[in-house]
mmCIF file of C-alpha atoms and ligand atoms in Angstrom:
data_model
loop_
_atom_site.group_PDB
_atom_site.id
_atom_site.type_symbol
_atom_site.label_atom_id
_atom_site.label_comp_id
_atom_site.label_asym_id
_atom_site.label_seq_id
_atom_site.Cartn_x
_atom_site.Cartn_y
_atom_site.Cartn_z
ATOM 1 C CA MET A 1 -22.321 -216.011 -90.964
ATOM 2 C CA SER A 2 -22.886 -214.438 -94.619
ATOM 3 C CA ALA A 3 -20.678 -211.975 -95.760
ATOM 4 C CA MET A 4 -21.648 -208.204 -95.870
ATOM 5 C CA PRO A 5 -23.255 -207.531 -99.381
ATOM 6 C CA SER A 6 -20.800 -205.349 -101.685
ATOM 7 C CA PRO A 7 -22.727 -201.605 -101.934
ATOM 8 C CA ARG A 8 -24.639 -201.243 -105.216
ATOM 9 C CA PRO A 9 -22.901 -198.515 -107.730
ATOM 10 C CA VAL A 10 -24.733 -195.638 -108.117
ATOM 11 C CA PRO A 11 -25.903 -195.747 -112.200
ATOM 12 C CA GLU A 12 -23.767 -193.246 -114.395
ATOM 13 C CA ARG A 13 -27.096 -191.075 -115.178
ATOM 14 C CA ASP A 14 -27.479 -190.354 -111.197
ATOM 15 C CA VAL A 15 -23.575 -189.041 -110.583
ATOM 16 C CA LEU A 16 -24.119 -185.091 -111.499
ATOM 17 C CA LEU A 17 -21.884 -182.320 -111.159
ATOM 18 C CA ARG A 18 -23.019 -178.735 -110.251
ATOM 19 C CA VAL A 19 -21.567 -175.459 -108.839
ATOM 20 C CA VAL A 20 -20.701 -175.068 -105.158
ATOM 21 C CA VAL A 21 -22.894 -173.479 -103.257
ATOM 22 C CA ASP A 22 -22.375 -171.600 -99.800
ATOM 23 C CA GLY A 23 -24.563 -174.732 -98.047
ATOM 24 C CA ASP A 24 -22.253 -177.301 -99.051
ATOM 25 C CA LEU A 25 -19.911 -176.445 -97.222
ATOM 26 C CA GLU A 26 -20.663 -177.721 -94.138
ATOM 27 C CA LEU A 27 -20.846 -181.323 -95.501
ATOM 28 C CA PHE A 28 -17.401 -180.780 -97.190
ATOM 29 C CA PHE A 29 -16.120 -179.766 -94.061
ATOM 30 C CA GLU A 30 -17.578 -182.890 -91.926
ATOM 31 C CA HIS A 31 -16.098 -184.722 -94.818
ATOM 32 C CA GLN A 32 -12.353 -183.475 -94.528
ATOM 33 C CA ALA A 33 -12.681 -183.776 -90.858
ATOM 34 C CA ASP A 34 -13.281 -187.434 -90.766
ATOM 35 C CA PRO A 35 -10.233 -189.307 -89.039
ATOM 36 C CA ILE A 36 -10.534 -192.283 -91.330
ATOM 37 C CA ALA A 37 -10.546 -190.515 -94.337
ATOM 38 C CA CYS A 38 -8.198 -188.532 -93.887
ATOM 39 C CA GLY A 39 -5.588 -191.205 -92.250
ATOM 40 C CA VAL A 40 -6.574 -193.177 -95.680
ATOM 41 C CA ALA A 41 -6.078 -189.646 -97.768
ATOM 42 C CA GLY A 42 -2.717 -188.798 -95.995
ATOM 43 C CA PHE A 43 -4.717 -185.138 -95.473
ATOM 44 C CA GLU A 44 -4.491 -183.171 -92.362
ATOM 45 C CA SER A 45 -7.963 -182.091 -91.671
ATOM 46 C CA ARG A 46 -8.172 -178.287 -91.048
ATOM 47 C CA ALA A 47 -9.965 -176.723 -88.252
ATOM 48 C CA ARG A 48 -13.257 -175.163 -89.126
ATOM 49 C CA ASP A 49 -12.349 -171.223 -89.300
ATOM 50 C CA ALA A 50 -8.978 -172.384 -91.368
ATOM 51 C CA PHE A 51 -11.341 -174.648 -93.653
ATOM 52 C CA PHE A 52 -13.650 -171.918 -94.689
ATOM 53 C CA ALA A 53 -11.079 -169.618 -95.323
ATOM 54 C CA HIS A 54 -9.530 -171.933 -97.577
ATOM 55 C CA TRP A 55 -12.514 -172.957 -99.134
ATOM 56 C CA ALA A 56 -13.746 -168.857 -99.887
ATOM 57 C CA LYS A 57 -9.816 -168.843 -101.781
ATOM 58 C CA VAL A 58 -10.727 -172.052 -103.755
ATOM 59 C CA ARG A 59 -13.989 -170.892 -104.941
ATOM 60 C CA ALA A 60 -12.646 -167.216 -105.501
ATOM 61 C CA ASN A 61 -9.700 -168.554 -107.397
ATOM 62 C CA PRO A 62 -10.197 -167.371 -111.272
ATOM 63 C CA ASP A 63 -7.925 -170.182 -112.181
ATOM 64 C CA GLY A 64 -10.277 -172.773 -110.386
ATOM 65 C CA LEU A 65 -12.690 -175.386 -111.491
ATOM 66 C CA VAL A 66 -14.662 -176.407 -108.807
ATOM 67 C CA ARG A 67 -17.762 -178.965 -108.869
ATOM 68 C CA ALA A 68 -20.026 -180.235 -106.171
ATOM 69 C CA VAL A 69 -20.718 -184.118 -106.795
ATOM 70 C CA LEU A 70 -24.717 -185.269 -106.396
ATOM 71 C CA ALA A 71 -25.625 -188.871 -106.249
ATOM 72 C CA GLY A 72 -28.835 -188.665 -107.157
ATOM 73 C CA ASP A 73 -30.512 -185.516 -105.433
ATOM 74 C CA GLU A 74 -27.926 -186.040 -102.587
ATOM 75 C CA LEU A 75 -24.400 -183.942 -102.166
ATOM 76 C CA VAL A 76 -21.669 -186.175 -101.624
ATOM 77 C CA GLY A 77 -18.472 -184.741 -102.373
ATOM 78 C CA ASN A 78 -16.096 -182.381 -104.877
ATOM 79 C CA VAL A 79 -13.965 -182.309 -107.293
ATOM 80 C CA VAL A 80 -11.615 -179.422 -107.945
ATOM 81 C CA SER A 81 -8.935 -178.646 -110.386
ATOM 82 C CA TRP A 82 -6.082 -175.504 -109.772
ATOM 83 C CA GLY A 83 -2.702 -174.576 -110.852
ATOM 84 C CA PRO A 84 -0.666 -173.279 -113.569
ATOM 85 C CA GLU A 85 -0.878 -174.787 -117.010
ATOM 86 C CA ASP A 86 1.583 -177.967 -117.133
ATOM 87 C CA GLU A 87 1.649 -178.638 -113.578
ATOM 88 C CA ARG A 88 -2.347 -178.593 -113.168
ATOM 89 C CA LEU A 89 -3.554 -180.695 -110.395
ATOM 90 C CA VAL A 90 -7.012 -182.555 -109.496
ATOM 91 C CA GLY A 91 -8.208 -183.759 -106.098
ATOM 92 C CA TYR A 92 -11.661 -185.041 -104.903
ATOM 93 C CA TRP A 93 -13.512 -185.892 -101.929
ATOM 94 C CA ILE A 94 -16.439 -188.251 -101.556
ATOM 95 C CA GLY A 95 -18.134 -188.802 -97.999
ATOM 96 C CA ARG A 96 -17.319 -192.372 -96.534
ATOM 97 C CA GLU A 97 -20.789 -193.518 -96.070
ATOM 98 C CA HIS A 98 -20.749 -193.674 -100.098
ATOM 99 C CA TRP A 99 -17.132 -195.287 -101.034
ATOM 100 C CA ASN A 100 -17.116 -197.753 -103.362
ATOM 101 C CA ARG A 101 -19.985 -197.040 -105.227
ATOM 102 C CA SER A 102 -18.512 -195.820 -108.258
ATOM 103 C CA ILE A 103 -19.309 -192.237 -107.279
ATOM 104 C CA ALA A 104 -15.674 -190.702 -107.302
ATOM 105 C CA THR A 105 -14.990 -192.621 -110.829
ATOM 106 C CA ARG A 106 -18.017 -191.406 -112.328
ATOM 107 C CA ALA A 107 -17.852 -187.852 -110.851
ATOM 108 C CA LEU A 108 -13.804 -187.712 -112.128
ATOM 109 C CA ALA A 109 -14.881 -188.802 -115.593
ATOM 110 C CA ALA A 110 -17.800 -186.096 -115.657
ATOM 111 C CA PHE A 111 -15.460 -183.410 -114.795
ATOM 112 C CA LEU A 112 -12.585 -184.826 -117.208
ATOM 113 C CA ALA A 113 -15.002 -183.184 -119.962
ATOM 114 C CA ILE A 114 -15.383 -180.135 -118.739
ATOM 115 C CA GLU A 115 -11.750 -179.812 -117.274
ATOM 116 C CA THR A 116 -9.923 -180.236 -120.550
ATOM 117 C CA ARG A 117 -6.538 -178.954 -119.957
ATOM 118 C CA ARG A 118 -3.900 -181.705 -120.140
ATOM 119 C CA PRO A 119 -1.534 -182.285 -118.943
ATOM 120 C CA LEU A 120 -3.531 -182.861 -115.226
ATOM 121 C CA PHE A 121 -1.771 -184.419 -112.269
ATOM 122 C CA ALA A 122 -2.696 -186.117 -108.862
ATOM 123 C CA HIS A 123 -0.801 -186.520 -105.945
ATOM 124 C CA VAL A 124 -1.936 -189.767 -103.762
ATOM 125 C CA ALA A 125 -0.863 -190.707 -100.748
ATOM 126 C CA ARG A 126 0.514 -194.279 -101.075
ATOM 127 C CA ALA A 127 -1.583 -196.243 -99.112
ATOM 128 C CA ASN A 128 -4.630 -194.469 -100.779
ATOM 129 C CA VAL A 129 -5.599 -197.624 -103.323
ATOM 130 C CA ALA A 130 -9.250 -196.147 -104.037
ATOM 131 C CA SER A 131 -7.941 -193.269 -105.236
ATOM 132 C CA GLN A 132 -5.372 -194.969 -107.379
ATOM 133 C CA ARG A 133 -7.988 -197.301 -108.894
ATOM 134 C CA VAL A 134 -10.264 -194.091 -109.475
ATOM 135 C CA LEU A 135 -7.418 -192.461 -111.057
ATOM 136 C CA ALA A 136 -6.632 -195.631 -113.354
ATOM 137 C CA LYS A 137 -9.945 -196.145 -114.587
ATOM 138 C CA CYS A 138 -10.200 -192.207 -115.657
ATOM 139 C CA GLY A 139 -7.093 -192.797 -117.762
ATOM 140 C CA PHE A 140 -4.163 -191.120 -115.435
ATOM 141 C CA VAL A 141 -0.890 -193.352 -115.457
ATOM 142 C CA GLU A 142 1.486 -193.387 -112.692
ATOM 143 C CA GLN A 143 4.662 -191.194 -112.904
ATOM 144 C CA ARG A 144 7.191 -193.852 -111.433
ATOM 145 C CA GLY A 145 10.107 -191.507 -111.364
ATOM 146 C CA GLU A 146 8.294 -188.914 -109.229
ATOM 147 C CA ALA A 147 6.782 -190.721 -106.420
ATOM 148 C CA SER A 148 7.945 -189.930 -103.237
ATOM 149 C CA ALA A 149 8.276 -191.931 -99.950
ATOM 150 C CA GLU A 150 5.052 -190.715 -99.149
ATOM 151 C CA GLU A 151 2.573 -190.311 -102.269
ATOM 152 C CA LEU A 152 2.256 -191.260 -105.872
ATOM 153 C CA VAL A 153 1.770 -188.824 -108.900
ATOM 154 C CA TYR A 154 -0.664 -189.800 -111.441
ATOM 155 C CA ARG A 155 -0.768 -187.873 -114.754
ATOM 156 C CA LEU A 156 -3.580 -187.502 -117.370
ATOM 157 C CA ASP A 157 -2.340 -186.666 -121.033
ATOM 158 C CA GLY A 158 -5.007 -187.944 -123.186
ATOM 159 C CA PRO A 159 -8.864 -186.719 -124.517
ATOM 160 C CA HIS A 160 -10.851 -186.065 -122.016
ATOM 161 C CA GLU A 161 -13.844 -188.284 -121.332
ATOM 162 C CA PRO A 162 -17.221 -188.561 -123.850
ATOM 163 C CA ALA A 163 -19.049 -185.482 -122.276
ATOM 164 C CA ARG A 164 -21.898 -187.051 -120.512
ATOM 165 C CA ALA A 165 -25.446 -185.428 -119.018
ATOM 166 C CA THR A 166 -23.415 -185.403 -115.937
ATOM 167 C CA ASP A 167 -22.758 -181.867 -116.068
ATOM 168 C CA ALA A 168 -26.388 -180.516 -116.607
ATOM 169 C CA LEU A 169 -26.429 -178.628 -113.709
ATOM 170 C CA ALA A 170 -23.234 -176.726 -113.804
ATOM 171 C CA VAL A 171 -23.871 -173.298 -114.319
ATOM 172 C CA GLY A 172 -20.873 -170.817 -114.366
ATOM 173 C CA ARG A 173 -17.014 -171.667 -114.266
HETATM 174 C C1 LIG B 1 -10.540 -192.148 -103.047
HETATM 175 C C2 LIG B 1 -12.221 -191.662 -102.828
HETATM 176 C C3 LIG B 1 -12.370 -190.418 -103.637
HETATM 177 C C4 LIG B 1 -13.033 -192.686 -103.549
HETATM 178 O O1 LIG B 1 -14.014 -192.500 -103.429
HETATM 179 P P1 LIG B 1 -15.093 -194.074 -103.883
HETATM 180 O O2 LIG B 1 -16.509 -193.294 -104.737
HETATM 181 O O3 LIG B 1 -15.042 -194.928 -103.094
HETATM 182 O O4 LIG B 1 -14.480 -194.483 -105.638
HETATM 183 P P2 LIG B 1 -14.784 -195.566 -106.702
HETATM 184 O O5 LIG B 1 -15.899 -196.864 -105.767
HETATM 185 O O6 LIG B 1 -15.373 -194.994 -107.431
HETATM 186 O O7 LIG B 1 -13.751 -196.568 -106.643
HETATM 187 C C5 LIG B 1 -13.281 -197.059 -105.781
HETATM 188 C C6 LIG B 1 -12.184 -198.135 -106.612
HETATM 189 O O8 LIG B 1 -11.074 -198.665 -105.310
HETATM 190 C C7 LIG B 1 -11.195 -199.797 -105.161
HETATM 191 N N1 LIG B 1 -10.897 -200.154 -103.917
HETATM 192 C C8 LIG B 1 -11.440 -199.405 -102.633
HETATM 193 N N2 LIG B 1 -10.912 -199.733 -101.397
HETATM 194 C C9 LIG B 1 -9.717 -200.559 -101.798
HETATM 195 C C10 LIG B 1 -8.601 -201.196 -100.911
HETATM 196 N N3 LIG B 1 -8.544 -200.996 -99.808
HETATM 197 N N4 LIG B 1 -7.932 -201.898 -102.138
HETATM 198 C C11 LIG B 1 -8.090 -202.017 -103.317
HETATM 199 N N5 LIG B 1 -9.091 -201.539 -103.774
HETATM 200 C C12 LIG B 1 -9.698 -200.962 -103.565
HETATM 201 C C13 LIG B 1 -13.030 -200.104 -105.109
HETATM 202 O O9 LIG B 1 -12.938 -201.690 -105.209
HETATM 203 C C14 LIG B 1 -12.887 -199.509 -106.303
HETATM 204 O O10 LIG B 1 -12.466 -200.387 -107.612
HETATM 205 P P3 LIG B 1 -13.281 -201.243 -108.947
HETATM 206 O O11 LIG B 1 -14.412 -200.104 -108.920
HETATM 207 O O12 LIG B 1 -12.187 -201.656 -109.702
HETATM 208 O O13 LIG B 1 -13.924 -201.966 -107.950
HETATM 209 C C15 LIG B 1 -12.735 -191.736 -101.677
HETATM 210 O O14 LIG B 1 -12.145 -192.780 -100.961
HETATM 211 C C16 LIG B 1 -12.288 -190.737 -100.724
HETATM 212 O O15 LIG B 1 -12.964 -189.226 -100.893
HETATM 213 N N6 LIG B 1 -11.479 -190.465 -99.851
HETATM 214 C C17 LIG B 1 -10.810 -189.184 -99.196
HETATM 215 C C18 LIG B 1 -10.758 -188.430 -100.018
HETATM 216 C C19 LIG B 1 -9.264 -188.894 -100.872
HETATM 217 O O16 LIG B 1 -8.514 -189.594 -100.953
HETATM 218 N N7 LIG B 1 -9.574 -187.787 -101.714
HETATM 219 C C20 LIG B 1 -8.595 -188.127 -103.278
HETATM 220 C C21 LIG B 1 -7.009 -187.866 -102.650
HETATM 221 S S1 LIG B 1 -5.808 -188.151 -104.014
#
């Protein structure tokens, strides 16, 4: 029996960021309700009301930077940063049907061209090897002294990735 072919990477030019609109939230809700994704991410999914209340806060936060991720013209996930100077965090989520196609790596690289504050941190479940790879590919470095039993801490100090055409659709903050 032949092995399943690997999913093909989405070309860099096809991974786009844009501002989040109300109609995106239903899919983001489904993504974070996926028990397999939650298991890998070490994330407890929110019930519908809590999810929409949380995203209302995320989008209203004047210090937050929030982007939807598109692969071509398809909505596939989001990237978010928040928190005070010197403790700023980044997070991202891609729908499981799109995993392992380089989308998160390309989306985070594009996001780092518009989120230029440093340092930038990410907390990652130990089992979440895919996310650790994404962070490493984007220049984040594991902070060995800051790990806990459950998660690793990654930090980015360096300059952002070269600006790409991927934020062309982004407007506003
Ligand atoms: C983590 C996540 C964003 C990755 O998205 P993605 O689009 O699949 O990521 P990419 O395709 O850009 O990169 C994934 C990398 O991990 C590797 N990978 C995936 N599963 C792996 C595993 N079990 N062991 C080792 N490497 C693995 C892939 O091969 C790829 O690396 P490569 O490019 O060197 O081959 C996605 O799985 C997700 O949204 N998960 C749920 C939410 C989450 O975990 N968010 C992050 C919280 S910190």
